[in-house]
Short mmCIF file of C-alpha atoms in Angstrom, two decimals:
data_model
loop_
_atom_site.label_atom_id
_atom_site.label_comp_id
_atom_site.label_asym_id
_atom_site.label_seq_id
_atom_site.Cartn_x
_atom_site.Cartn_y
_atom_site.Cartn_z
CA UNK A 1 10.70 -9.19 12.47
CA UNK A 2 14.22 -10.03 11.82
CA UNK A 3 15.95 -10.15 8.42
CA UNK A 4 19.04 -11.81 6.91
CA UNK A 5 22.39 -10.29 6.82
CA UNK A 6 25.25 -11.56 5.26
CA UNK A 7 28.04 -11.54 6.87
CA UNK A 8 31.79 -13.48 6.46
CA UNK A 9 32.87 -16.45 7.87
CA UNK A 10 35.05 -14.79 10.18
CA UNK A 11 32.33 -12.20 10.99
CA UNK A 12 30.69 -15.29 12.05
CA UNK A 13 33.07 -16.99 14.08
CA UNK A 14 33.73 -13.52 16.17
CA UNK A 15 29.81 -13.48 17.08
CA UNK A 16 29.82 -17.06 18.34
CA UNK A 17 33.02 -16.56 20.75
CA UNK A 18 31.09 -13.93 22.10
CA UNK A 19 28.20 -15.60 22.39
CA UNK A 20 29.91 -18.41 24.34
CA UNK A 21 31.66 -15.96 26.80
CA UNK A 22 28.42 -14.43 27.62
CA UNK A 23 26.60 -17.50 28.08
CA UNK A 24 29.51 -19.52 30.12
CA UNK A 25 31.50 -16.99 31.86
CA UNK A 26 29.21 -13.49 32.18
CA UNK A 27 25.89 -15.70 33.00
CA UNK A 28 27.36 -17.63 36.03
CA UNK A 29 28.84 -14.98 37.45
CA UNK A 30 25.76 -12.75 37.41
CA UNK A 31 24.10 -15.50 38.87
CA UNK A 32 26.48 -15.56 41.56
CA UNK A 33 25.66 -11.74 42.28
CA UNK A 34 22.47 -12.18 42.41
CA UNK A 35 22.84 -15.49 44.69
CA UNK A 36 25.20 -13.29 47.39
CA UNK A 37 23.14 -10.12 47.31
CA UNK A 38 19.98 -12.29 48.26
CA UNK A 39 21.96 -14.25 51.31
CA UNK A 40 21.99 -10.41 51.94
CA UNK A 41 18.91 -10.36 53.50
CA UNK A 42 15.63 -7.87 52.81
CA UNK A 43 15.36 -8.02 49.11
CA UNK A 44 13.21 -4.59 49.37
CA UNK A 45 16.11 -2.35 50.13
CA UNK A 46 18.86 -4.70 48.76
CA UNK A 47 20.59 -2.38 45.63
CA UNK A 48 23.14 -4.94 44.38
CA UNK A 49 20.32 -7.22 44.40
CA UNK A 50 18.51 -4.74 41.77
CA UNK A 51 21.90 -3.69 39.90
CA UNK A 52 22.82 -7.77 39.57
CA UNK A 53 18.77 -8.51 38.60
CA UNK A 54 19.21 -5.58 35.84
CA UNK A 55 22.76 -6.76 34.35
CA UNK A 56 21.01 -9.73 34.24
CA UNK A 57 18.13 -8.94 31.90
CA UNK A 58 20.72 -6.54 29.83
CA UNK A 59 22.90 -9.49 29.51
CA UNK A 60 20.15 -11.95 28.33
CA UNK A 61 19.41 -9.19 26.08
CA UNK A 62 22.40 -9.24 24.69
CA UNK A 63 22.16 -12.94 24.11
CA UNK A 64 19.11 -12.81 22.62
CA UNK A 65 20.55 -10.32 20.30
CA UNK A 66 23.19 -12.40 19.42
CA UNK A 67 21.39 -15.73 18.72
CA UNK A 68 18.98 -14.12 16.44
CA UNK A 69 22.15 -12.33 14.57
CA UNK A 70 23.67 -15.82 14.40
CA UNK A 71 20.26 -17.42 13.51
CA UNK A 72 19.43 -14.83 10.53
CA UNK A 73 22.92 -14.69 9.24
CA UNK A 74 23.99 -16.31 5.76
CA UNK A 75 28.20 -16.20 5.20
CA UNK A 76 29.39 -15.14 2.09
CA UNK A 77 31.35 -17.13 -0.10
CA UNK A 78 34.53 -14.81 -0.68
CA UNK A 79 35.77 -16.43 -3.82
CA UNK A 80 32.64 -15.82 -5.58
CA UNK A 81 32.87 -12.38 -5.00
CA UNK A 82 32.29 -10.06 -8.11
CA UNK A 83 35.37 -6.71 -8.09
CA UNK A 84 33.72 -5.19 -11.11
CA UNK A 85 31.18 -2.89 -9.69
CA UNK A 86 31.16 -1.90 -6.25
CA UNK A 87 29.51 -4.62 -3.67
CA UNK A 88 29.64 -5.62 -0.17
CA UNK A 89 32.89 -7.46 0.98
CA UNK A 90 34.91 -5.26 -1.60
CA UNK A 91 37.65 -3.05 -0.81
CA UNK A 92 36.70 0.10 -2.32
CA UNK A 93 39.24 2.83 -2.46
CA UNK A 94 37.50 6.33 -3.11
CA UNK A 95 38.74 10.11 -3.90
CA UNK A 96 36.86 12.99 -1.85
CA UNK A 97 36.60 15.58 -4.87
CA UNK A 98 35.93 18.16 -2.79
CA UNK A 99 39.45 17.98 -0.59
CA UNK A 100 41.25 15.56 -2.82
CA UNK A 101 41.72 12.59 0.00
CA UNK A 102 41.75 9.29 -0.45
CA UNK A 103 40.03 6.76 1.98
CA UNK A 104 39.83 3.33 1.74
CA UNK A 105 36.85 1.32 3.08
CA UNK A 106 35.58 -2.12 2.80
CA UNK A 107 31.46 -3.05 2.82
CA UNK A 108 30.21 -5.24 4.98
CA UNK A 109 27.35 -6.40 7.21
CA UNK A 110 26.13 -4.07 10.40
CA UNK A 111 27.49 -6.61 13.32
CA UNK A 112 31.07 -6.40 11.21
CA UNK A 113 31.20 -2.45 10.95
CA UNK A 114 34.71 -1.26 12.80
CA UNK A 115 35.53 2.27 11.20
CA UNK A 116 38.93 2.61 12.91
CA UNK A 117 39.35 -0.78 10.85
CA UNK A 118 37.88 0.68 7.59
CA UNK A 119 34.88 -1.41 7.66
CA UNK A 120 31.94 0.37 7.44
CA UNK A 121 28.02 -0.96 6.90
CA UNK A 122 26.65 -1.43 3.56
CA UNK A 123 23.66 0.09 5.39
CA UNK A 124 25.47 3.31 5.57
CA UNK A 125 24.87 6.55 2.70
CA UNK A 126 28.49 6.32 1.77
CA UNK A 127 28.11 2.89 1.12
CA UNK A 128 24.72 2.81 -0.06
CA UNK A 129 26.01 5.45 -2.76
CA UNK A 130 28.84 3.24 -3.91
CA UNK A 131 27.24 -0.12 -4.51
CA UNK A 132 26.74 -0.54 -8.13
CA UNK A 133 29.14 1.25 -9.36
CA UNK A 134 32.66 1.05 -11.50
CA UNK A 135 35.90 1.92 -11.04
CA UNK A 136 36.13 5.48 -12.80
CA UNK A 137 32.75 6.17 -11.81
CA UNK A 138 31.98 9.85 -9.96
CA UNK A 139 29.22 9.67 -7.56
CA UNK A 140 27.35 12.02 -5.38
CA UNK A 141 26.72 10.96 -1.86
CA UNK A 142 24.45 12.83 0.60
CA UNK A 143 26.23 12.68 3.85
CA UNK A 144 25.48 14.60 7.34
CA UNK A 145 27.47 17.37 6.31
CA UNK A 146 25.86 17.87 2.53
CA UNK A 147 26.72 16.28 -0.31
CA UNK A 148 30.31 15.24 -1.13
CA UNK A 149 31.47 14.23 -4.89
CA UNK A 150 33.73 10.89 -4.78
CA UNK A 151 35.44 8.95 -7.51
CA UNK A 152 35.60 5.54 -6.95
CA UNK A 153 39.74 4.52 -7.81
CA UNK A 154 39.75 0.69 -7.34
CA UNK A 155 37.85 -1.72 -5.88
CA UNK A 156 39.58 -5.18 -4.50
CA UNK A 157 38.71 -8.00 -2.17
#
């Protein structure tokens, strides 16, 4: 059961270089492992037989992962993008009310997330609580912690 996620065009092009280094550098040279732990002899008692066979299902994992990302993925037109109310791909700048700080995030899919970047998921409370809403507007968000009042400053691309 997979469902869409939208995601930019340069979210995109970052999980199809991936992708292609998993599938034409990290798969032939797990296969190699495999190949020179099996010229090893006894397969029964062979460990870097076992540790290459079980990088190699994590790694097709992975690229199974990615393909269906890639697959279910529909890239969002920036320049139709809406800065009235609060949506994903906008820049929101918000005020903690409770501390008075000012953080600046921008909303986007769940494979683009990077919080040391400022991106967090629209999947996330903070973000769920903003979406919708106008510059000026105060919101309540339930977080881990309990809930913390914001006021939404500006909101950009």
């Amino acid at each position: 059961m997979s469902s869409t996620s939208y995601i930019t065009q340069s979210g995109l092009k970052k999980l199809r270089e991936e992708l292609a280094q998993l599938e034409s550098v990290e798969r032939p040279k797990i296969s190699k492992q495999i190949a020179e732990a099996r010229d090893k002899g006894d397969l029964s008692e062979n460990a870097e037989y076992d540790a290459a066979k079980e990088a190699q299902g994590l790694l097709e994992m992975r690229i199974a992962k990615l393909k269906e990302t890639i697959a279910n993925s529909r890239v969002i037109d920036e320049s139709k993008i809406d800065t009235s109310k609060v949506q994903m791909m906008n820049k929101v700048k918000i005020k903690n009310l409770k501390n008075n700080s000012v953080m600046t995030y921008t909303l986007v899919s769940d494979s683009e997330a990077d919080l040391k970047a400022g991106k967090i998921s629209v999947s996330t409370p903070i973000a769920q609580g903003l979406i919708g809403k106008k510059v000026g507007d105060k919101v309540e968000i339930k977080v881990p912690s309990g809930v913390v009042p914001f006021e939404i400053i500006d909101i950009s691309l």
